[in-house]
PDB file of C-alpha atoms in Angstrom:
ATOM      1  CA  MET A 569     -19.594  -1.574 -28.323  1.00 49.00           C
ATOM      2  CA  ARG A 570     -15.856  -2.071 -28.771  1.00 57.00           C
ATOM      3  CA  THR A 571     -13.894   0.406 -30.859  1.00 64.00           C
ATOM      4  CA  GLU A 572     -12.239  -0.844 -34.047  1.00 75.00           C
ATOM      5  CA  LEU A 573      -8.576   0.069 -33.816  1.00 78.00           C
ATOM      6  CA  CYS A 574      -6.456   0.997 -36.800  1.00 80.00           C
ATOM      7  CA  PRO A 575      -3.363  -1.203 -37.469  1.00 82.00           C
ATOM      8  CA  ALA A 576      -1.013   1.181 -35.618  1.00 83.00           C
ATOM      9  CA  GLN A 577      -3.317   1.260 -32.597  1.00 81.00           C
ATOM     10  CA  GLN A 578      -3.615  -2.529 -32.643  1.00 83.00           C
ATOM     11  CA  ARG A 579       0.191  -2.845 -32.579  1.00 85.00           C
ATOM     12  CA  ALA A 580       0.364  -0.374 -29.690  1.00 83.00           C
ATOM     13  CA  ARG A 581      -2.297  -2.305 -27.778  1.00 82.00           C
ATOM     14  CA  GLU A 582      -0.557  -5.650 -28.316  1.00 84.00           C
ATOM     15  CA  GLY A 583       2.801  -4.168 -27.339  1.00 83.00           C
ATOM     16  CA  LEU A 584       1.422  -2.725 -24.114  1.00 83.00           C
ATOM     17  CA  LEU A 585      -0.233  -6.007 -23.171  1.00 81.00           C
ATOM     18  CA  ARG A 586       3.050  -7.865 -23.690  1.00 81.00           C
ATOM     19  CA  CYS A 587       4.916  -5.332 -21.577  1.00 79.00           C
ATOM     20  CA  LEU A 588       2.449  -5.618 -18.697  1.00 75.00           C
ATOM     21  CA  VAL A 589       3.753  -9.079 -17.826  1.00 69.00           C
ATOM     22  CA  LEU A 590       7.372  -7.875 -17.786  1.00 69.00           C
ATOM     23  CA  GLY A 591       7.306  -4.807 -15.589  1.00 67.00           C
ATOM     24  CA  ASN A 592       5.335  -2.510 -13.308  1.00 72.00           C
ATOM     25  CA  VAL A 593       5.319   0.708 -15.330  1.00 78.00           C
ATOM     26  CA  VAL A 594       4.577   0.905 -19.073  1.00 81.00           C
ATOM     27  CA  VAL A 595       4.339   4.191 -21.016  1.00 81.00           C
ATOM     28  CA  LEU A 596       2.552   4.819 -24.329  1.00 81.00           C
ATOM     29  CA  TYR A 597       4.044   7.702 -26.302  1.00 77.00           C
ATOM     30  CA  ALA A 598       2.351   9.333 -29.314  1.00 74.00           C
ATOM     31  CA  GLY A 599       1.455  12.760 -30.631  1.00 68.00           C
ATOM     32  CA  ALA A 600      -1.713  14.617 -29.721  1.00 65.00           C
ATOM     33  CA  GLY A 601      -4.865  13.293 -31.372  1.00 67.00           C
ATOM     34  CA  LEU A 602      -3.386   9.962 -32.508  1.00 74.00           C
ATOM     35  CA  GLY A 603      -5.635   7.795 -30.342  1.00 78.00           C
ATOM     36  CA  LYS A 604      -3.658   7.101 -27.165  1.00 81.00           C
ATOM     37  CA  THR A 605      -6.780   7.320 -25.002  1.00 82.00           C
ATOM     38  CA  THR A 606      -8.653   5.006 -27.365  1.00 84.00           C
ATOM     39  CA  VAL A 607      -5.915   2.363 -27.050  1.00 85.00           C
ATOM     40  CA  LEU A 608      -5.862   2.687 -23.268  1.00 84.00           C
ATOM     41  CA  ARG A 609      -9.658   2.412 -23.107  1.00 84.00           C
ATOM     42  CA  GLU A 610      -9.528  -0.761 -25.183  1.00 86.00           C
ATOM     43  CA  ILE A 611      -6.991  -2.268 -22.799  1.00 83.00           C
ATOM     44  CA  HIS A 612      -9.101  -1.235 -19.832  1.00 83.00           C
ATOM     45  CA  ASP A 613     -12.229  -2.780 -21.365  1.00 83.00           C
ATOM     46  CA  GLY A 614     -10.397  -6.053 -21.901  1.00 81.00           C
ATOM     47  CA  VAL A 615      -8.212  -6.293 -18.788  1.00 81.00           C
ATOM     48  CA  GLY A 616     -10.003  -4.178 -16.206  1.00 84.00           C
ATOM     49  CA  GLY A 617      -8.391  -2.180 -13.413  1.00 83.00           C
ATOM     50  CA  ALA A 618      -8.667   1.523 -12.610  1.00 83.00           C
ATOM     51  CA  PHE A 619      -8.678   4.228 -15.292  1.00 84.00           C
ATOM     52  CA  LEU A 620      -7.543   7.659 -14.114  1.00 81.00           C
ATOM     53  CA  THR A 621      -8.135  10.793 -16.182  1.00 77.00           C
ATOM     54  CA  THR A 622      -7.963  14.542 -15.800  1.00 73.00           C
ATOM     55  CA  LYS A 623     -11.370  14.500 -14.096  1.00 77.00           C
ATOM     56  CA  GLU A 624     -10.140  12.286 -11.234  1.00 79.00           C
ATOM     57  CA  PHE A 625      -7.033  14.429 -10.834  1.00 74.00           C
ATOM     58  CA  LEU A 626      -8.964  17.709 -10.691  1.00 75.00           C
ATOM     59  CA  ASP A 627     -11.497  16.198  -8.277  1.00 78.00           C
ATOM     60  CA  ALA A 628      -8.627  15.190  -5.987  1.00 76.00           C
ATOM     61  CA  MET A 629      -7.025  18.649  -6.246  1.00 73.00           C
ATOM     62  CA  ARG A 630     -10.156  20.453  -5.036  1.00 75.00           C
ATOM     63  CA  SER A 631      -9.361  19.666  -1.412  1.00 72.00           C
ATOM     64  CA  ARG A 632      -5.574  20.072  -1.714  1.00 70.00           C
ATOM     65  CA  HIS A 633      -3.128  22.950  -1.742  1.00 64.00           C
ATOM     66  CA  PRO A 634      -2.515  24.283  -5.302  1.00 63.00           C
ATOM     67  CA  PHE A 635       1.210  23.532  -4.932  1.00 60.00           C
ATOM     68  CA  SER A 636       0.637  19.894  -3.954  1.00 64.00           C
ATOM     69  CA  MET A 637       0.084  18.519  -7.473  1.00 66.00           C
ATOM     70  CA  GLU A 638       2.881  15.954  -7.167  1.00 67.00           C
ATOM     71  CA  GLU A 639       1.697  14.646  -3.800  1.00 71.00           C
ATOM     72  CA  THR A 640      -1.946  14.614  -4.945  1.00 75.00           C
ATOM     73  CA  PHE A 641      -1.106  12.634  -8.059  1.00 75.00           C
ATOM     74  CA  GLY A 642       0.978  10.160  -6.076  1.00 74.00           C
ATOM     75  CA  GLN A 643      -1.780   9.652  -3.500  1.00 76.00           C
ATOM     76  CA  MET A 644      -4.407   9.241  -6.229  1.00 79.00           C
ATOM     77  CA  VAL A 645      -2.386   6.493  -7.885  1.00 78.00           C
ATOM     78  CA  MET A 646      -1.633   4.795  -4.538  1.00 77.00           C
ATOM     79  CA  ASP A 647      -5.335   4.779  -3.645  1.00 78.00           C
ATOM     80  CA  ALA A 648      -6.146   3.214  -7.018  1.00 78.00           C
ATOM     81  CA  LEU A 649      -3.404   0.586  -6.602  1.00 76.00           C
ATOM     82  CA  ALA A 650      -4.825  -0.375  -3.209  1.00 73.00           C
ATOM     83  CA  GLY A 651      -7.895  -1.806  -4.924  1.00 74.00           C
ATOM     84  CA  HIS A 652      -6.633  -2.804  -8.377  1.00 76.00           C
ATOM     85  CA  ASP A 653      -3.788  -4.835  -9.844  1.00 76.00           C
ATOM     86  CA  LEU A 654      -3.721  -2.524 -12.886  1.00 82.00           C
ATOM     87  CA  VAL A 655      -3.980   1.267 -12.936  1.00 83.00           C
ATOM     88  CA  ILE A 656      -4.161   3.057 -16.307  1.00 82.00           C
ATOM     89  CA  VAL A 657      -3.347   6.767 -16.233  1.00 79.00           C
ATOM     90  CA  ASP A 658      -4.462   8.816 -19.221  1.00 78.00           C
ATOM     91  CA  GLU A 659      -2.578  12.039 -19.978  1.00 72.00           C
ATOM     92  CA  PHE A 660      -3.776  14.951 -17.908  1.00 68.00           C
ATOM     93  CA  ARG A 661      -5.177  18.063 -19.557  1.00 66.00           C
ATOM     94  CA  TYR A 662      -5.644  21.314 -17.717  1.00 62.00           C
ATOM     95  CA  LYS A 663      -7.171  24.284 -19.562  1.00 63.00           C
ATOM     96  CA  ASP A 664      -6.812  22.344 -22.836  1.00 65.00           C
ATOM     97  CA  GLU A 665      -3.074  21.760 -22.293  1.00 66.00           C
ATOM     98  CA  VAL A 666      -1.354  18.453 -21.572  1.00 65.00           C
ATOM     99  CA  VAL A 667       0.034  18.517 -18.028  1.00 64.00           C
ATOM    100  CA  HIS A 668       3.083  16.347 -17.361  1.00 61.00           C
ATOM    101  CA  ILE A 669       3.297  15.345 -13.710  1.00 61.00           C
ATOM    102  CA  PRO A 670       6.833  14.548 -12.502  1.00 59.00           C
ATOM    103  CA  ARG A 671       7.259  11.023 -11.180  1.00 63.00           C
ATOM    104  CA  PRO A 672       8.375  11.165  -7.542  1.00 72.00           C
ATOM    105  CA  LEU A 673      11.248   9.015  -6.340  1.00 77.00           C
ATOM    106  CA  ALA A 674      10.111   5.629  -5.064  1.00 83.00           C
ATOM    107  CA  GLY A 675       9.178   5.784  -1.404  1.00 87.00           C
ATOM    108  CA  VAL A 676       9.363   9.570  -1.098  1.00 85.00           C
ATOM    109  CA  PRO A 677       5.576  10.321  -1.184  1.00 83.00           C
ATOM    110  CA  GLU A 678       5.077   7.646   1.459  1.00 89.00           C
ATOM    111  CA  PHE A 679       7.912   9.062   3.577  1.00 89.00           C
ATOM    112  CA  VAL A 680       6.236  12.480   3.543  1.00 84.00           C
ATOM    113  CA  ALA A 681       2.932  10.959   4.646  1.00 87.00           C
ATOM    114  CA  VAL A 682       4.607   8.868   7.356  1.00 90.00           C
ATOM    115  CA  ALA A 683       6.501  11.851   8.790  1.00 88.00           C
ATOM    116  CA  GLU A 684       3.301  13.854   9.150  1.00 87.00           C
ATOM    117  CA  ALA A 685       1.239  10.915  10.451  1.00 91.00           C
ATOM    118  CA  GLU A 686       3.781   9.914  13.125  1.00 92.00           C
ATOM    119  CA  VAL A 687       4.033  13.440  14.529  1.00 90.00           C
ATOM    120  CA  LYS A 688       0.238  13.705  14.602  1.00 91.00           C
ATOM    121  CA  ALA A 689      -0.066  10.310  16.311  1.00 94.00           C
ATOM    122  CA  ASP A 690       2.493  11.314  18.949  1.00 94.00           C
ATOM    123  CA  GLU A 691       0.680  14.568  19.692  1.00 93.00           C
ATOM    124  CA  LEU A 692      -2.696  12.832  19.982  1.00 94.00           C
ATOM    125  CA  ARG A 693      -1.252   9.969  22.035  1.00 95.00           C
ATOM    126  CA  GLU A 694       0.216  12.381  24.566  1.00 95.00           C
ATOM    127  CA  GLN A 695      -3.102  14.205  24.775  1.00 94.00           C
ATOM    128  CA  MET A 696      -5.008  10.927  25.095  1.00 94.00           C
ATOM    129  CA  LEU A 697      -2.854   9.592  27.948  1.00 93.00           C
ATOM    130  CA  SER A 698      -2.641  12.913  29.801  1.00 93.00           C
ATOM    131  CA  THR A 699      -6.416  13.401  29.977  1.00 93.00           C
ATOM    132  CA  LEU A 700      -7.448  10.044  31.436  1.00 91.00           C
ATOM    133  CA  VAL A 701     -10.329  10.188  33.905  1.00 91.00           C
ATOM    134  CA  ASP A 702      -9.702   8.556  37.293  1.00 86.00           C
ATOM    135  CA  GLN A 703     -13.190   7.222  37.811  1.00 80.00           C
ATOM    136  CA  GLY A 704     -14.313   3.666  38.523  1.00 75.00           C
ATOM    137  CA  PRO A 705     -12.096   0.598  38.853  1.00 82.00           C
ATOM    138  CA  ALA A 706      -9.559   1.946  36.322  1.00 83.00           C
ATOM    139  CA  LYS A 707      -8.640   5.148  34.547  1.00 88.00           C
ATOM    140  CA  TRP A 708     -10.280   5.599  31.159  1.00 89.00           C
ATOM    141  CA  GLN A 709     -10.442   7.989  28.220  1.00 86.00           C
ATOM    142  CA  PRO A 710     -13.953   9.396  27.618  1.00 90.00           C
ATOM    143  CA  ASP A 711     -13.091  11.169  24.331  1.00 92.00           C
ATOM    144  CA  THR A 712     -13.730   8.538  21.661  1.00 92.00           C
ATOM    145  CA  ARG A 713     -12.887  10.978  18.884  1.00 93.00           C
ATOM    146  CA  LEU A 714      -9.404  11.470  20.322  1.00 94.00           C
ATOM    147  CA  VAL A 715      -8.809   7.728  20.489  1.00 93.00           C
ATOM    148  CA  VAL A 716     -10.008   7.147  16.933  1.00 94.00           C
ATOM    149  CA  GLU A 717      -7.883   9.947  15.494  1.00 94.00           C
ATOM    150  CA  MET A 718      -4.791   8.757  17.359  1.00 94.00           C
ATOM    151  CA  ARG A 719      -5.212   5.193  16.100  1.00 94.00           C
ATOM    152  CA  ALA A 720      -5.910   6.404  12.569  1.00 94.00           C
ATOM    153  CA  ALA A 721      -2.717   8.474  12.490  1.00 94.00           C
ATOM    154  CA  ALA A 722      -0.562   5.727  13.996  1.00 94.00           C
ATOM    155  CA  GLU A 723      -1.948   3.028  11.712  1.00 94.00           C
ATOM    156  CA  SER A 724      -1.485   5.295   8.684  1.00 94.00           C
ATOM    157  CA  ALA A 725       2.170   5.807   9.613  1.00 94.00           C
ATOM    158  CA  VAL A 726       2.789   2.066   9.903  1.00 94.00           C
ATOM    159  CA  ILE A 727       0.916   0.902   6.801  1.00 94.00           C
ATOM    160  CA  THR A 728       2.219   3.718   4.620  1.00 93.00           C
ATOM    161  CA  ALA A 729       5.786   3.049   5.749  1.00 94.00           C
ATOM    162  CA  VAL A 730       5.566  -0.537   4.514  1.00 94.00           C
ATOM    163  CA  VAL A 731       4.148   0.676   1.175  1.00 92.00           C
ATOM    164  CA  GLY A 732       7.069   3.098   0.846  1.00 92.00           C
ATOM    165  CA  LEU A 733       9.631   0.405   1.669  1.00 94.00           C
ATOM    166  CA  GLU A 734       8.006  -1.863  -0.912  1.00 92.00           C
ATOM    167  CA  ALA A 735       8.166   0.899  -3.538  1.00 89.00           C
ATOM    168  CA  PHE A 736      11.841   1.589  -2.818  1.00 91.00           C
ATOM    169  CA  SER A 737      12.727  -2.112  -3.056  1.00 91.00           C
ATOM    170  CA  ASN A 738      10.728  -2.662  -6.251  1.00 88.00           C
ATOM    171  CA  HIS A 739      12.369   0.347  -7.894  1.00 86.00           C
ATOM    172  CA  HIS A 740      15.886  -0.963  -7.377  1.00 87.00           C
ATOM    173  CA  VAL A 741      15.008  -4.519  -8.362  1.00 87.00           C
ATOM    174  CA  LEU A 742      13.436  -3.351 -11.634  1.00 83.00           C
ATOM    175  CA  ARG A 743      16.513  -1.245 -12.428  1.00 80.00           C
ATOM    176  CA  VAL A 744      18.637  -4.398 -12.712  1.00 82.00           C
ATOM    177  CA  ALA A 745      15.986  -6.652 -14.246  1.00 82.00           C
ATOM    178  CA  ASP A 746      16.227  -7.565 -17.915  1.00 80.00           C
ATOM    179  CA  PRO A 747      13.713  -5.243 -19.648  1.00 73.00           C
ATOM    180  CA  LYS A 748      12.550  -8.001 -22.019  1.00 74.00           C
ATOM    181  CA  THR A 749      12.366 -11.018 -19.732  1.00 79.00           C
ATOM    182  CA  GLY A 750      12.199  -9.504 -16.252  1.00 79.00           C
ATOM    183  CA  VAL A 751      15.053 -11.808 -15.184  1.00 84.00           C
ATOM    184  CA  VAL A 752      17.173 -10.742 -12.198  1.00 83.00           C
ATOM    185  CA  VAL A 753      20.480 -12.415 -11.296  1.00 82.00           C
ATOM    186  CA  LEU A 754      21.096 -12.706  -7.553  1.00 81.00           C
ATOM    187  CA  ASP A 755      24.233 -14.396  -6.263  1.00 79.00           C
ATOM    188  CA  GLY A 756      24.675 -16.123  -9.616  1.00 81.00           C
ATOM    189  CA  GLN A 757      21.114 -17.492  -9.639  1.00 85.00           C
ATOM    190  CA  GLU A 758      18.415 -16.356 -12.061  1.00 86.00           C
ATOM    191  CA  THR A 759      15.027 -15.286 -10.760  1.00 85.00           C
ATOM    192  CA  THR A 760      12.466 -12.673 -11.828  1.00 85.00           C
ATOM    193  CA  ALA A 761      11.412  -9.301 -10.484  1.00 83.00           C
ATOM    194  CA  ALA A 762       7.930 -10.748  -9.908  1.00 84.00           C
ATOM    195  CA  ASP A 763       9.379 -13.594  -7.820  1.00 86.00           C
ATOM    196  CA  VAL A 764      11.475 -11.161  -5.796  1.00 87.00           C
ATOM    197  CA  ARG A 765       8.359  -9.141  -4.944  1.00 86.00           C
ATOM    198  CA  GLU A 766       6.852 -12.264  -3.381  1.00 88.00           C
ATOM    199  CA  ARG A 767       9.675 -12.509  -0.834  1.00 90.00           C
ATOM    200  CA  SER A 768       9.189 -11.026   2.613  1.00 91.00           C
ATOM    201  CA  LEU A 769      10.127  -7.396   3.058  1.00 92.00           C
ATOM    202  CA  ASP A 770      12.904  -8.153   5.552  1.00 91.00           C
ATOM    203  CA  GLU A 771      14.446 -10.738   3.201  1.00 92.00           C
ATOM    204  CA  ARG A 772      14.538  -8.226   0.359  1.00 93.00           C
ATOM    205  CA  TYR A 773      16.214  -5.616   2.564  1.00 94.00           C
ATOM    206  CA  LYS A 774      18.599  -8.096   4.178  1.00 93.00           C
ATOM    207  CA  ARG A 775      19.632 -10.114   1.108  1.00 92.00           C
ATOM    208  CA  VAL A 776      18.302  -8.811  -2.211  1.00 91.00           C
ATOM    209  CA  LEU A 777      19.063  -5.094  -2.005  1.00 93.00           C
ATOM    210  CA  PRO A 778      22.575  -5.590  -0.559  1.00 93.00           C
ATOM    211  CA  ALA A 779      23.370  -7.935  -3.479  1.00 90.00           C
ATOM    212  CA  ILE A 780      21.955  -5.526  -6.067  1.00 89.00           C
ATOM    213  CA  LEU A 781      23.432  -2.301  -4.682  1.00 89.00           C
ATOM    214  CA  GLY A 782      26.696  -3.649  -3.307  1.00 89.00           C
ATOM    215  CA  VAL A 783      26.176  -2.474   0.280  1.00 90.00           C
ATOM    216  CA  GLY A 784      26.388  -4.300   3.581  1.00 91.00           C
ATOM    217  CA  ASN A 785      23.682  -6.389   5.219  1.00 92.00           C
ATOM    218  CA  PRO A 786      21.725  -3.961   7.435  1.00 93.00           C
ATOM    219  CA  ALA A 787      20.597  -6.558   9.997  1.00 91.00           C
ATOM    220  CA  GLY A 788      23.040  -5.199  12.569  1.00 90.00           C
ATOM    221  CA  LYS A 789      21.964  -1.591  12.162  1.00 92.00           C
ATOM    222  CA  GLN A 790      20.015   0.147  14.915  1.00 90.00           C
ATOM    223  CA  TRP A 791      17.063   0.821  12.600  1.00 93.00           C
ATOM    224  CA  TRP A 792      16.745  -2.811  11.532  1.00 95.00           C
ATOM    225  CA  GLN A 793      14.775  -3.854  14.603  1.00 94.00           C
ATOM    226  CA  VAL A 794      12.379  -0.967  13.996  1.00 94.00           C
ATOM    227  CA  LEU A 795      11.831  -2.206  10.423  1.00 95.00           C
ATOM    228  CA  ARG A 796      11.045  -5.693  11.739  1.00 95.00           C
ATOM    229  CA  ARG A 797       8.706  -4.240  14.357  1.00 95.00           C
ATOM    230  CA  VAL A 798       6.867  -2.038  11.846  1.00 95.00           C
ATOM    231  CA  GLN A 799       6.639  -4.937   9.377  1.00 94.00           C
ATOM    232  CA  ALA A 800       5.008  -7.136  12.028  1.00 94.00           C
ATOM    233  CA  LEU A 801       2.727  -4.355  13.273  1.00 95.00           C
ATOM    234  CA  ALA A 802       1.572  -3.641   9.712  1.00 94.00           C
ATOM    235  CA  ALA A 803       0.740  -7.321   9.176  1.00 94.00           C
ATOM    236  CA  LEU A 804      -1.406  -7.424  12.327  1.00 94.00           C
ATOM    237  CA  THR A 805      -3.095  -4.169  11.318  1.00 94.00           C
ATOM    238  CA  ARG A 806      -3.871  -5.318   7.768  1.00 91.00           C
ATOM    239  CA  HIS A 807      -5.486  -8.497   9.070  1.00 92.00           C
ATOM    240  CA  ALA A 808      -7.184  -6.770  12.036  1.00 91.00           C
ATOM    241  CA  VAL A 809      -5.653  -9.215  14.543  1.00 92.00           C
ATOM    242  CA  ASP A 810      -6.674  -7.382  17.711  1.00 89.00           C
ATOM    243  CA  GLU A 811      -6.519 -10.232  20.225  1.00 94.00           C
ATOM    244  CA  PRO A 812      -3.321 -10.536  22.322  1.00 94.00           C
ATOM    245  CA  THR A 813      -0.730 -12.108  20.011  1.00 91.00           C
ATOM    246  CA  GLU A 814       2.963 -12.949  19.996  1.00 90.00           C
ATOM    247  CA  ARG A 815       4.752 -12.286  16.730  1.00 90.00           C
ATOM    248  CA  SER A 816       8.315 -12.232  15.486  1.00 88.00           C
ATOM    249  CA  GLY A 817       9.625  -8.674  15.563  1.00 87.00           C
ATOM    250  CA  LEU A 818       7.311  -7.633  18.409  1.00 89.00           C
ATOM    251  CA  SER A 819       7.810  -7.903  22.155  1.00 89.00           C
ATOM    252  CA  GLY A 820       5.448  -9.736  24.477  1.00 92.00           C
ATOM    253  CA  LYS A 821       1.899 -10.927  23.986  1.00 94.00           C
ATOM    254  CA  ARG A 822      -0.268  -7.859  23.534  1.00 94.00           C
ATOM    255  CA  SER A 823      -3.375  -6.730  21.705  1.00 95.00           C
ATOM    256  CA  LEU A 824      -3.042  -4.525  18.639  1.00 94.00           C
ATOM    257  CA  ALA A 825      -4.673  -1.612  20.464  1.00 93.00           C
ATOM    258  CA  GLU A 826      -2.235  -1.925  23.371  1.00 94.00           C
ATOM    259  CA  ARG A 827       0.737  -1.945  20.990  1.00 95.00           C
ATOM    260  CA  TYR A 828      -0.371   1.335  19.404  1.00 95.00           C
ATOM    261  CA  TYR A 829      -1.168   2.994  22.738  1.00 95.00           C
ATOM    262  CA  LEU A 830       2.268   1.965  24.064  1.00 93.00           C
ATOM    263  CA  GLY A 831       3.855   3.650  21.048  1.00 94.00           C
ATOM    264  CA  GLU A 832       5.225   0.657  19.164  1.00 94.00           C
ATOM    265  CA  TYR A 833       4.683   2.599  15.929  1.00 95.00           C
ATOM    266  CA  GLN A 834       7.257   5.209  17.000  1.00 93.00           C
ATOM    267  CA  SER A 835      10.557   5.833  15.163  1.00 92.00           C
ATOM    268  CA  VAL A 836       8.987   4.698  11.863  1.00 94.00           C
ATOM    269  CA  THR A 837       9.994   7.933  10.098  1.00 91.00           C
ATOM    270  CA  ARG A 838      13.612   7.676  11.248  1.00 91.00           C
ATOM    271  CA  MET A 839      13.672   4.018  10.224  1.00 93.00           C
ATOM    272  CA  MET A 840      12.538   4.809   6.665  1.00 93.00           C
ATOM    273  CA  PHE A 841      15.055   7.628   6.397  1.00 91.00           C
ATOM    274  CA  SER A 842      17.887   5.403   7.686  1.00 90.00           C
ATOM    275  CA  ALA A 843      16.949   2.547   5.357  1.00 94.00           C
ATOM    276  CA  PHE A 844      16.970   4.807   2.308  1.00 93.00           C
ATOM    277  CA  GLU A 845      20.260   6.372   3.413  1.00 91.00           C
ATOM    278  CA  HIS A 846      21.847   2.946   3.887  1.00 92.00           C
ATOM    279  CA  PHE A 847      21.089   1.802   0.361  1.00 92.00           C
ATOM    280  CA  SER A 848      21.023   5.104  -1.526  1.00 88.00           C
ATOM    281  CA  PRO A 849      22.473   8.115   0.347  1.00 86.00           C
ATOM    282  CA  ASN A 850      20.640  11.419  -0.098  1.00 82.00           C
ATOM    283  CA  TRP A 851      17.600   9.641  -1.589  1.00 84.00           C
ATOM    284  CA  ILE A 852      15.540  12.101   0.427  1.00 80.00           C
ATOM    285  CA  SER A 853      17.281  15.456   0.008  1.00 74.00           C
ATOM    286  CA  ASP A 854      17.571  18.175   2.633  1.00 72.00           C
ATOM    287  CA  ASP A 855      15.310  20.355   0.472  1.00 68.00           C
ATOM    288  CA  ARG A 856      12.601  17.695   0.594  1.00 66.00           C
ATOM    289  CA  LEU A 857      12.993  17.345   4.362  1.00 69.00           C
ATOM    290  CA  ARG A 858      12.609  21.107   4.822  1.00 67.00           C
ATOM    291  CA  ALA A 859       9.470  21.123   2.651  1.00 61.00           C
ATOM    292  CA  ILE A 860       7.572  18.568   4.728  1.00 62.00           C
ATOM    293  CA  GLY A 861       4.893  19.767   7.093  1.00 53.00           C
ATOM    294  CA  ASP A 862       4.190  23.255   5.681  1.00 48.00           C
ATOM    295  CA  GLY A 863       6.294  24.861   8.402  1.00 46.00           C
ATOM    296  CA  ARG A 864       4.747  23.072  11.389  1.00 51.00           C
ATOM    297  CA  GLY A 865       7.349  23.292  14.147  1.00 52.00           C
ATOM    298  CA  SER A 866       6.840  19.798  15.576  1.00 55.00           C
ATOM    299  CA  ILE A 867       7.396  18.137  12.214  1.00 56.00           C
ATOM    300  CA  ASN A 868      10.288  20.395  11.225  1.00 61.00           C
ATOM    301  CA  ASP A 869      12.076  19.803  14.522  1.00 65.00           C
ATOM    302  CA  ALA A 870      11.848  16.034  14.084  1.00 62.00           C
ATOM    303  CA  LEU A 871      13.077  16.145  10.491  1.00 63.00           C
ATOM    304  CA  GLU A 872      15.876  18.582  11.286  1.00 66.00           C
ATOM    305  CA  LYS A 873      17.331  15.889  13.539  1.00 66.00           C
ATOM    306  CA  LEU A 874      17.224  13.436  10.636  1.00 62.00           C
ATOM    307  CA  ALA A 875      19.097  15.856   8.380  1.00 61.00           C
ATOM    308  CA  GLU A 876      21.760  16.293  11.065  1.00 65.00           C
ATOM    309  CA  SER A 877      22.184  12.512  11.324  1.00 61.00           C
ATOM    310  CA  ARG A 878      23.399  12.018   7.733  1.00 59.00           C
TER     311      ARG A 878
END
């Protein structure tokens, strides 16, 4: 049975529904006990999507470090977005108090995940290739678990990197979009933020972001070819194209498995860092770099080199 909203709640509901077609993030503000959750539930009943509450957040925190609230919240929302066009987040309450979770910078949660996944993939890849058994017509790896974990880490690095690059691009496009109409002016031509999101990732980084942020075209930068390679590798991974394939941005005609085992996912962390630095210097601060990896030497060593490259 649907809830009958009071006039103020009806206006809030109608306003939120109008805003949903204009932007990606809409916030409902009101005092405690004034029916925010009721309005959000009504929208969810009518539109669908995922509805996240304190329960989902606390369930996710059970397996995480107590200091990882920001990363846990970000991952919870990303997981929900993977399966839904709309994600509604109710205010979080912990011990009967409203908990305000800081919104991380676009692309930063993904960068953290990519940095950790790439280092793990490299470690497992080295172990996988150094323990091959020379038996039969060709060397082979008998440890299936090792192979699966290496692929999982490498694929996570690639897919998550593309999500982070998308988030970074969307953030900057929405900053210049008209808040009422969603219109964006690029090179004197009007378009919309929604239309820009439909363009390929490399086009947005080569043409849209330079026009918006007033920086140079990055196509000649050393990291650009890595972006194109990761973009192509992510597309093959998403569509599970495992047969030998040629694709723009990738070298040769190889299977998806061969590309991962040859290390074509490598340098993805440095590429993300360089892309963010190109368009918005210090987007990922030195403090954030030092915090990644919980002190693991292999991760810290890799990220220390990034900090030195600023």
